Coordinates of C-alpha atoms in Angstrom, one line a residue:
X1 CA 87.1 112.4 84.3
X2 CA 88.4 115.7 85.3
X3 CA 86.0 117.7 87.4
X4 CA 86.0 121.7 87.4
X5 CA 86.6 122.6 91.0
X6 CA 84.2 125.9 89.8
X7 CA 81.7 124.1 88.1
X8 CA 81.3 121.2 89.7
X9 CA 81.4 119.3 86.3
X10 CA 82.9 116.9 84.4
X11 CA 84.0 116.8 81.3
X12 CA 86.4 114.1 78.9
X13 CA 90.4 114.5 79.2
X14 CA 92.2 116.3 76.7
X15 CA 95.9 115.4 75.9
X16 CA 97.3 118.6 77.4
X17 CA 94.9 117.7 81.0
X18 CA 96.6 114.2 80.8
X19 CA 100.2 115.3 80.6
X20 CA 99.4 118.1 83.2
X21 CA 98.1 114.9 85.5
X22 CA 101.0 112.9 84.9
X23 CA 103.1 115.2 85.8
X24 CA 101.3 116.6 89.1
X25 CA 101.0 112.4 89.8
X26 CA 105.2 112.6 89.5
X27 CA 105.4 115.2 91.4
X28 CA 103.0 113.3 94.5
X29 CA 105.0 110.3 94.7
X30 CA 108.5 112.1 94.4
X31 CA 107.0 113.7 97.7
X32 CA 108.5 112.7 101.4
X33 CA 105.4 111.3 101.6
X34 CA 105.4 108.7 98.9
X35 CA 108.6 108.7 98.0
X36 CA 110.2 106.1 101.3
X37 CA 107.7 103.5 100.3
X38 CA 107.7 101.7 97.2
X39 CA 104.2 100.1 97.1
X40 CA 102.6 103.5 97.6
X41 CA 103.9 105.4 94.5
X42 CA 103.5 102.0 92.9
X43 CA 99.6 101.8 94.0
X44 CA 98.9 106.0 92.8
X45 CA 100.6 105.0 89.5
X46 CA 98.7 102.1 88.5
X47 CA 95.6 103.4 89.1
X48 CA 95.9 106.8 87.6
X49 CA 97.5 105.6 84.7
X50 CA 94.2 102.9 84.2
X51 CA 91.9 106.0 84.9
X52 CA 93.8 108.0 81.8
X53 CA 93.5 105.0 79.9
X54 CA 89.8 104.7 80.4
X55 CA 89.9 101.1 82.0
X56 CA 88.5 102.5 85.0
X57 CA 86.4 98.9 85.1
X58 CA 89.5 97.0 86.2
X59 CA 90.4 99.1 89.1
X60 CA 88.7 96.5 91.6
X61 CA 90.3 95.5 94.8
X62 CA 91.2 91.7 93.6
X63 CA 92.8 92.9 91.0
X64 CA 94.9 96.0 92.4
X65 CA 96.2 93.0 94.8
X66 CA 97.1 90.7 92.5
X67 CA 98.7 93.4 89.8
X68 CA 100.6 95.7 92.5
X69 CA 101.0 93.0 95.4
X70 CA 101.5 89.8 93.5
X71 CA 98.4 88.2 95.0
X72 CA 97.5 84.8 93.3
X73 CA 94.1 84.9 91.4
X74 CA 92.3 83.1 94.1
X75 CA 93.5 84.9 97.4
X76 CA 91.2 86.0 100.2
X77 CA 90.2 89.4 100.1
X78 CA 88.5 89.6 103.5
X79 CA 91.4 87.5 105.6
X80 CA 93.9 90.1 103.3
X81 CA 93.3 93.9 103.6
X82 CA 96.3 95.2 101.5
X83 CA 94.5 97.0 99.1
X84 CA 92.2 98.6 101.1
X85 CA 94.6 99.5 103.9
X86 CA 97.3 101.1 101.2
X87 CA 94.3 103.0 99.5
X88 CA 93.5 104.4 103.0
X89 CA 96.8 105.5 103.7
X90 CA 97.4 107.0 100.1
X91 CA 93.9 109.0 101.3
X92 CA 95.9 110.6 104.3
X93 CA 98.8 111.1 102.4
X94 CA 97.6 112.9 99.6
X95 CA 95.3 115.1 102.0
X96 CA 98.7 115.6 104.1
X97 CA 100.4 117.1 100.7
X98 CA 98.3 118.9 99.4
X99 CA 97.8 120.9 103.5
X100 CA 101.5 121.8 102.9
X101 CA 102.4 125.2 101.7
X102 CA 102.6 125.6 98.1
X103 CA 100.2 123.2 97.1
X104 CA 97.2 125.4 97.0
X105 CA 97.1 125.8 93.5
X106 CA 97.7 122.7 92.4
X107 CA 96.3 120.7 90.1
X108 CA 94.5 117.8 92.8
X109 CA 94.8 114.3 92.5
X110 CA 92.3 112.5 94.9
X111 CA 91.6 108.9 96.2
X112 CA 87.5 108.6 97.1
X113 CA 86.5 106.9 100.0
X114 CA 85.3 103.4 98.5
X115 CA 86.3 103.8 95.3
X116 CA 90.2 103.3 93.7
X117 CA 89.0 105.3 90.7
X118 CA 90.6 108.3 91.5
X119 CA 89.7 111.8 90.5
X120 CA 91.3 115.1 89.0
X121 CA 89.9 118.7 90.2
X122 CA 91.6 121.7 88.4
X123 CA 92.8 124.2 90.7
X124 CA 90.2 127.1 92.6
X125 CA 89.8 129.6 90.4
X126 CA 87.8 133.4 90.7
X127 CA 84.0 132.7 89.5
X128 CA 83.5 135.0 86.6
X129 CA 81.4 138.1 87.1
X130 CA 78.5 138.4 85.1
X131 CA 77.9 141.7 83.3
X132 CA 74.4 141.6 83.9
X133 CA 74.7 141.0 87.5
X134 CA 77.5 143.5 87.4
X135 CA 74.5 146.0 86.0
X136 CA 71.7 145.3 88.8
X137 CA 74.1 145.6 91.3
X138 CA 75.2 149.0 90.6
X139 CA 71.7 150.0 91.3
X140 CA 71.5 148.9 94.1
X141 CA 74.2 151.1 94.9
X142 CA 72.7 154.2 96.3
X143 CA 69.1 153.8 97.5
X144 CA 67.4 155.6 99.9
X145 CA 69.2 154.5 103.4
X146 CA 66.0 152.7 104.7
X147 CA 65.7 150.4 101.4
X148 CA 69.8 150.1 101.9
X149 CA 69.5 148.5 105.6
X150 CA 66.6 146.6 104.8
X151 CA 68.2 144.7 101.6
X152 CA 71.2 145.0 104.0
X153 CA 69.4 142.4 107.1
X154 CA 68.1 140.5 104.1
X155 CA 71.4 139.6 103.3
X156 CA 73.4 139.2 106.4
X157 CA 70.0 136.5 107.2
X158 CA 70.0 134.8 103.9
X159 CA 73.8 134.0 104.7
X160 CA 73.6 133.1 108.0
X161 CA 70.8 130.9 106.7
X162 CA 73.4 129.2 104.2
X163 CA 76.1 128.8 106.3
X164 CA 73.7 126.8 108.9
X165 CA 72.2 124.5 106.1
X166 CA 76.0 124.0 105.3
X167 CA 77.0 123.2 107.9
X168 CA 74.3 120.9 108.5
X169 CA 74.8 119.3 105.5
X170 CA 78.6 118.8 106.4
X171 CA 77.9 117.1 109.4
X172 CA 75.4 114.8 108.5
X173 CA 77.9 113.8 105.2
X174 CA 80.8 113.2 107.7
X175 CA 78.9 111.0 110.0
X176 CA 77.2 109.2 106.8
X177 CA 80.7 108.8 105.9
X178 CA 82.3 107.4 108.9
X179 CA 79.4 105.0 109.5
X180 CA 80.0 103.9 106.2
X181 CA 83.3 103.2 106.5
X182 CA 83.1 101.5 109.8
X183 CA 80.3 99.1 108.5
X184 CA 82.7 98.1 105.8
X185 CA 85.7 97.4 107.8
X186 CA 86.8 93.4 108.1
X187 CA 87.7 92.6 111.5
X188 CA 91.5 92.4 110.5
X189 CA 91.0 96.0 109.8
X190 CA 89.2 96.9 112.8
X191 CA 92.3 95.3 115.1
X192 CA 95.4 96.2 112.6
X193 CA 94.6 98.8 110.6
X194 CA 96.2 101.5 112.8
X195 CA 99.1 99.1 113.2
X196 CA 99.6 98.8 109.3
X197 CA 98.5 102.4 108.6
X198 CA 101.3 103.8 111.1
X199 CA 104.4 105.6 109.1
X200 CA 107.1 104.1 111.6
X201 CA 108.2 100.3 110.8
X202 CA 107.1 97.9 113.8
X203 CA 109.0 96.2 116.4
X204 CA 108.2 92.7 117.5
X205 CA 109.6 92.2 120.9
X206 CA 110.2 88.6 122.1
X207 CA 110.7 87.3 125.7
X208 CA 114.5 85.8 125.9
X209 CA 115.1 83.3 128.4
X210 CA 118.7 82.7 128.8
X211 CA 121.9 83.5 127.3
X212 CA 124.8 80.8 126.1
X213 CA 128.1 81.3 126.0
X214 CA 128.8 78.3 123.7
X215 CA 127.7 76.5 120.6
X216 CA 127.9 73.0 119.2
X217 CA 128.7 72.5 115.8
X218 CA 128.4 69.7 114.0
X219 CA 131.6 68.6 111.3
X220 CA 130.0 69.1 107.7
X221 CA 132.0 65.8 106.9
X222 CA 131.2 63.5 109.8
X223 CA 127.9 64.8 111.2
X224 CA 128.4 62.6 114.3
X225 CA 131.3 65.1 115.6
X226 CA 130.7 68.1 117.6
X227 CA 132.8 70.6 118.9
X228 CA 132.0 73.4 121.7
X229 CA 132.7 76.9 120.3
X230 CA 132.5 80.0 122.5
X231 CA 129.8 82.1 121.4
X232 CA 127.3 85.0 122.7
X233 CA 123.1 83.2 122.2
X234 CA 119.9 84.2 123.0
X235 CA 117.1 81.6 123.4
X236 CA 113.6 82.5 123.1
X237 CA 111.1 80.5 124.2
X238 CA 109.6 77.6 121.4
X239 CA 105.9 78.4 122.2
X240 CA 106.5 82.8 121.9
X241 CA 107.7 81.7 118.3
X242 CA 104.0 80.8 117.3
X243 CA 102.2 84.4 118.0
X244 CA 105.7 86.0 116.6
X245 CA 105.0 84.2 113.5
X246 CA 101.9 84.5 113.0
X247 CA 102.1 88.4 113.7
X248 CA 105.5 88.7 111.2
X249 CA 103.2 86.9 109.2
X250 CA 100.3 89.3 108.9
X251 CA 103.1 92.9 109.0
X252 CA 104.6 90.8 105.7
X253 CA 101.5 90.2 104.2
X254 CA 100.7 94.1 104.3
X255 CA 104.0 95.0 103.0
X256 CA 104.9 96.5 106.3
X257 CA 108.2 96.8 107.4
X258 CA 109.2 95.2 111.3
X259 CA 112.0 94.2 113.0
X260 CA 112.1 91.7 115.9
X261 CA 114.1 92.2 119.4
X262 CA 114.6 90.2 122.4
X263 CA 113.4 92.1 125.6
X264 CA 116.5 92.4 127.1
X265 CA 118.1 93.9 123.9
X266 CA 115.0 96.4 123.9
X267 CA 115.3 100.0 125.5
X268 CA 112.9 102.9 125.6
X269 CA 114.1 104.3 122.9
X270 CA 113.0 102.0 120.7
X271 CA 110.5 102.0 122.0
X272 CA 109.3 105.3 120.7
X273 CA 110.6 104.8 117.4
X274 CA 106.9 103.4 116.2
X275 CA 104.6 100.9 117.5
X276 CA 105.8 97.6 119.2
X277 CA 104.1 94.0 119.5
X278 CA 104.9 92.4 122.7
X279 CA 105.4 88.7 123.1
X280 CA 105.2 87.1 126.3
X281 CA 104.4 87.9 129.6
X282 CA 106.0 86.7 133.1
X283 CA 109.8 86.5 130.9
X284 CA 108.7 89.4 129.3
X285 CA 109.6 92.7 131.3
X286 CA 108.2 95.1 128.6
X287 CA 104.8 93.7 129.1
X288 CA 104.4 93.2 132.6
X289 CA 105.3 97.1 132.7
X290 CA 103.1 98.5 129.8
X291 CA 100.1 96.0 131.5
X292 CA 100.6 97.1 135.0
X293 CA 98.3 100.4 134.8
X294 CA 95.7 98.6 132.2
X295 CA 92.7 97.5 134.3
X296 CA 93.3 94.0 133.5
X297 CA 97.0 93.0 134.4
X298 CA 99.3 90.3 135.5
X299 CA 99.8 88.8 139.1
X300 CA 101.7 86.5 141.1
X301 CA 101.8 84.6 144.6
X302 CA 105.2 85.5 146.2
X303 CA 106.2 81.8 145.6
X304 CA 105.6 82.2 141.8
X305 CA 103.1 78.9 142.5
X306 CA 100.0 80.6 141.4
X307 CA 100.6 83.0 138.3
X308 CA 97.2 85.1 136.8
X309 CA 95.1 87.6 135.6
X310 CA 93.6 90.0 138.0
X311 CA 91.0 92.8 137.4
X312 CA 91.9 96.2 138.9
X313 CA 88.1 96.9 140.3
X314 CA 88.9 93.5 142.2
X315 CA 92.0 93.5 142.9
X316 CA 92.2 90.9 146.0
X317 CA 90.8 88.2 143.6
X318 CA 92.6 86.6 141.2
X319 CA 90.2 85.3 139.2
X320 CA 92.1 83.7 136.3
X321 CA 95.2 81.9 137.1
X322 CA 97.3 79.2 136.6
X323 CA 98.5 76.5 139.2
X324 CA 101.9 75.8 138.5
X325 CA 101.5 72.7 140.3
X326 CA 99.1 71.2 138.0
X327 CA 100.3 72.5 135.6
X328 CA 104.0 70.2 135.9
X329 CA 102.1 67.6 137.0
X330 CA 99.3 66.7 134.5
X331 CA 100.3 69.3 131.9
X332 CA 96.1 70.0 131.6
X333 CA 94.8 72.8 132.6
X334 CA 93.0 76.0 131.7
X335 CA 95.5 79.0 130.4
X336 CA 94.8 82.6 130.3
X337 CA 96.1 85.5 128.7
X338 CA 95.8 89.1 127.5
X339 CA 95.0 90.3 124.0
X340 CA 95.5 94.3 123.7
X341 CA 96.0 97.8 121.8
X342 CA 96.3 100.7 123.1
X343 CA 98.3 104.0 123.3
X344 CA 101.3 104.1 125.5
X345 CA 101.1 106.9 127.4
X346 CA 105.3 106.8 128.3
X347 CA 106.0 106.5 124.7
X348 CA 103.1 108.0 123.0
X349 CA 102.9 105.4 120.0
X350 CA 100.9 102.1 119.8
X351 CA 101.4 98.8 121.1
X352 CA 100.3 95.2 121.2
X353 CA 100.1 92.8 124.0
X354 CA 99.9 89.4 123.1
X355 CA 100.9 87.4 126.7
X356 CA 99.6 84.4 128.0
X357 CA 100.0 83.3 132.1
X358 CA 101.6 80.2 131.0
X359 CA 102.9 79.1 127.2
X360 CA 100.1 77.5 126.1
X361 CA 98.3 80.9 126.6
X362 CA 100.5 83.1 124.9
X363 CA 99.9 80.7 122.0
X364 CA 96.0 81.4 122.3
X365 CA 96.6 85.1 122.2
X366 CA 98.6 84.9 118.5
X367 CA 95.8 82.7 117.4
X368 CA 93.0 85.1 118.7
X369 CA 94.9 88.0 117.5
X370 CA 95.3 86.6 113.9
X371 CA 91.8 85.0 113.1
X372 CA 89.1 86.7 111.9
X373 CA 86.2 85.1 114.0
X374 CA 88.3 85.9 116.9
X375 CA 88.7 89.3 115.9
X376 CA 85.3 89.9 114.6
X377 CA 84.0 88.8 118.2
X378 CA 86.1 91.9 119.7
X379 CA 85.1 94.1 116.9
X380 CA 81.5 93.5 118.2
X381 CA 82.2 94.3 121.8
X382 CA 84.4 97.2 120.3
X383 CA 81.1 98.8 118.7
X384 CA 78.5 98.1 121.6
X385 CA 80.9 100.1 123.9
X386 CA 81.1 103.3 121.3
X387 CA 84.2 102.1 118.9
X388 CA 86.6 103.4 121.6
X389 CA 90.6 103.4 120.1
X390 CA 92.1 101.8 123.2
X391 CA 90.9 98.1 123.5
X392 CA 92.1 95.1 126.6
X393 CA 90.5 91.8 126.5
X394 CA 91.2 88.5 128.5
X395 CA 91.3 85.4 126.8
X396 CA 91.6 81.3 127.8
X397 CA 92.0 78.0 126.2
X398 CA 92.2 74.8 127.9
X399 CA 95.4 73.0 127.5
X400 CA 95.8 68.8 126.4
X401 CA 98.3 67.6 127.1
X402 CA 100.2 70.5 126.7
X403 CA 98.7 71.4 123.5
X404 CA 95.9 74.7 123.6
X405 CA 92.7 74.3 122.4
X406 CA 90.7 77.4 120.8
X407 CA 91.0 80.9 122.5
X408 CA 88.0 82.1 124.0
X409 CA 87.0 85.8 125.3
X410 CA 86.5 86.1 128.7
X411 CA 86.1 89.6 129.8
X412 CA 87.2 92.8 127.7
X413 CA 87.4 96.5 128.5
X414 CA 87.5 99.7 126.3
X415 CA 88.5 103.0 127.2

């Protein structure tokens, strides 16, 4: 339906209104702002083109995911977000350019909140005088000047009157709105939509633990012989593989681009190239310097016997930590670690922290950070504190025999 921006109606497509939608669609997507991303343009398309072709009833988040993201029939819509996450950012981008210069008589193409029907307004156009009006105004013209100041107070109150009850009515839409939409956001959303939604690709930056200057190779035709090349290795830690994964996992999921980097291969400035996940904590210098102003951060002993958690309102107690002792010895014990998202203040973008005291807790934290449950439990806090953007929350798990069990929330601050 096209909808007269002076009217406020509706009324059924014409040919000519199709082609002029096409077109202005075309000229959206060949935009800077749709045109570095393929699954954008490819989102806009599909469902304008299904809206011209009057199958607005198919434009349903399962199916948008399984006809522009290859989704099988069955998949998950509340673990995956993809459609509503891309229709969010298509939201911003179309408001972003149509703002631009140049664009203010153009024919709009809009995304409503909730809805992946979209909508076409004709451009602003003069309302047409009436000739009647015209008439009765002209005489009012010249009364005497006491009828003219009175008519003229009338007035100026009858606007100020309307602008109020506008304004008003504004408000009380915008909040509406915004509750709205937070009541409808899935826990994945809550914790990785402004990860997902960011227009910077991600880095995923992985404690390294030591470097090799040789390799072994094994002969293709007698497997049983090896031979000692020079060579220039990282190793990263087995256990900071299983949060990396599962976070790649997630980025890949929503079509978002990443890249991964060991720690000591990572410098500030790219750091401000777009938001970073950090793996790892004690072998993971990044972290320990992004944590150190949070109000929960990372401690030591000067032995490195006793490694922790400590809470900046108590900072002589250490309150969760790890013996290292026990921890060679029986290999069971309870792990913590920290789960986070906040803005950097050196860098000014977003980042991650998912960093246990010992392995078994940075394994916790990619679990925690990755399940809904986990998430939703955060999302929780998140709104009984006032749905504040920057979020820190310490986690545990008990390790078996080197294995961790299930991540549980400890303590969690929001500022």
């Amino acid at each position: 339906m096209l909808l007269d921006s002076a009217t406020g109606t509706h009324s059924v497509l014409t040919k000519e209104e199709k082609t002029a939608i096409q077109e202005q669609m075309e000229r959206l997507v060949a935009s800077s702002y749709f045109s570095h991303s393929r699954r954008f343009p490819s989102f806009l398309r599909f469902v304008v083109e299904q809206t011209l072709a009057g199958h607005e009833d198919v434009l349903k988040e399962r199916t948008i995911g399984i006809e522009i993201f290859g989704r099988p029939a069955d998949y998950d819509t509340s673990t995956d977000p993809i459609v509503r996450v891309t229709a969010a950012e298509i939201r911003k981008r179309i408001a972003q350019y149509y703002q631009d210069a140049g664009h203010e008589h153009d024919l709009r193409i809009s995304l409503p909140a909730g809805s992946y029907v979209p909508q076409f307004q004709l451009p602003h156009s003069s309302p047409i005088t009436d000739a009647g009006s015209a008439e009765h105004t002209s005489l009012l013209e010249n009364p005497s000047s006491e009828l003219s100041a009175t008519a003229e107070v009338k007035g100026w109150n009858s606007w100020k009157l309307f602008v109020s009850v506008a304004l008003i009515l504004i408000l009380a839409l915008g909040a509406s709105l915004w509750m709205w939409r937070s009541a409808r956001r899935t826990p994945f959303e809550f914790f990785w939509e402004p990860m997902l939604t960011s227009g910077d690709p991600i880095l995923i930056c992985v404690a390294d633990q030591k470097q090799y200057s040789t390799i072994a190779l094994r002969d293709a035709n007698d497997q049983s012989r090896q031979t000692i090349l020079p060579d220039n290795l990282i190793a990263v830690v087995y256990d900071d593989l299983s949060p990396t994964v599962k976070i790649a996992g997630i980025l890949q999921a929503n079509g978002k681009k990443y890249s991964l980097r060991s720690e000591s291969t990572t410098n500030l400035t790219d750091l401000r190239g777009g938001p970073t996940v950090f793996v790892g904590a004690f072998d993971n210098t990044w972290t320990l310097r992004l944590v150190k102003p949070l109000r929960y951060h990372f401690a030591n002993d000067p032995a490195m016997t006793r490694l922790g958690i400590v809470d900046a309102n108590a900072p002589t107690a250490m309150r969760w930590f790890v013996d290292r002792t026990q921890q060679m010895a029986t290999n069971n014990y309870r792990d913590y670690a920290i789960v986070a998202r906040f803005t950097d203040p050196t860098t000014g973008k977003l980042a991650v922290i998912s960093a246990g005291v010992g392995r078994g807790g940075t394994i916790a934290s990619g679990e925690f950070l990755t399940d809904s449950s986990n998430l939703a439990e955060l999302m929780r806090a998140a709104k009984a504190a006032g749905d504040k953007k920057n979020m820190e929350a310490v986690i545990s798990t008990q390790i078996i025999g080197g294995e961790p069990g299930s991540p549980k929330m400890e303590a969690v601050y929001f500022w």
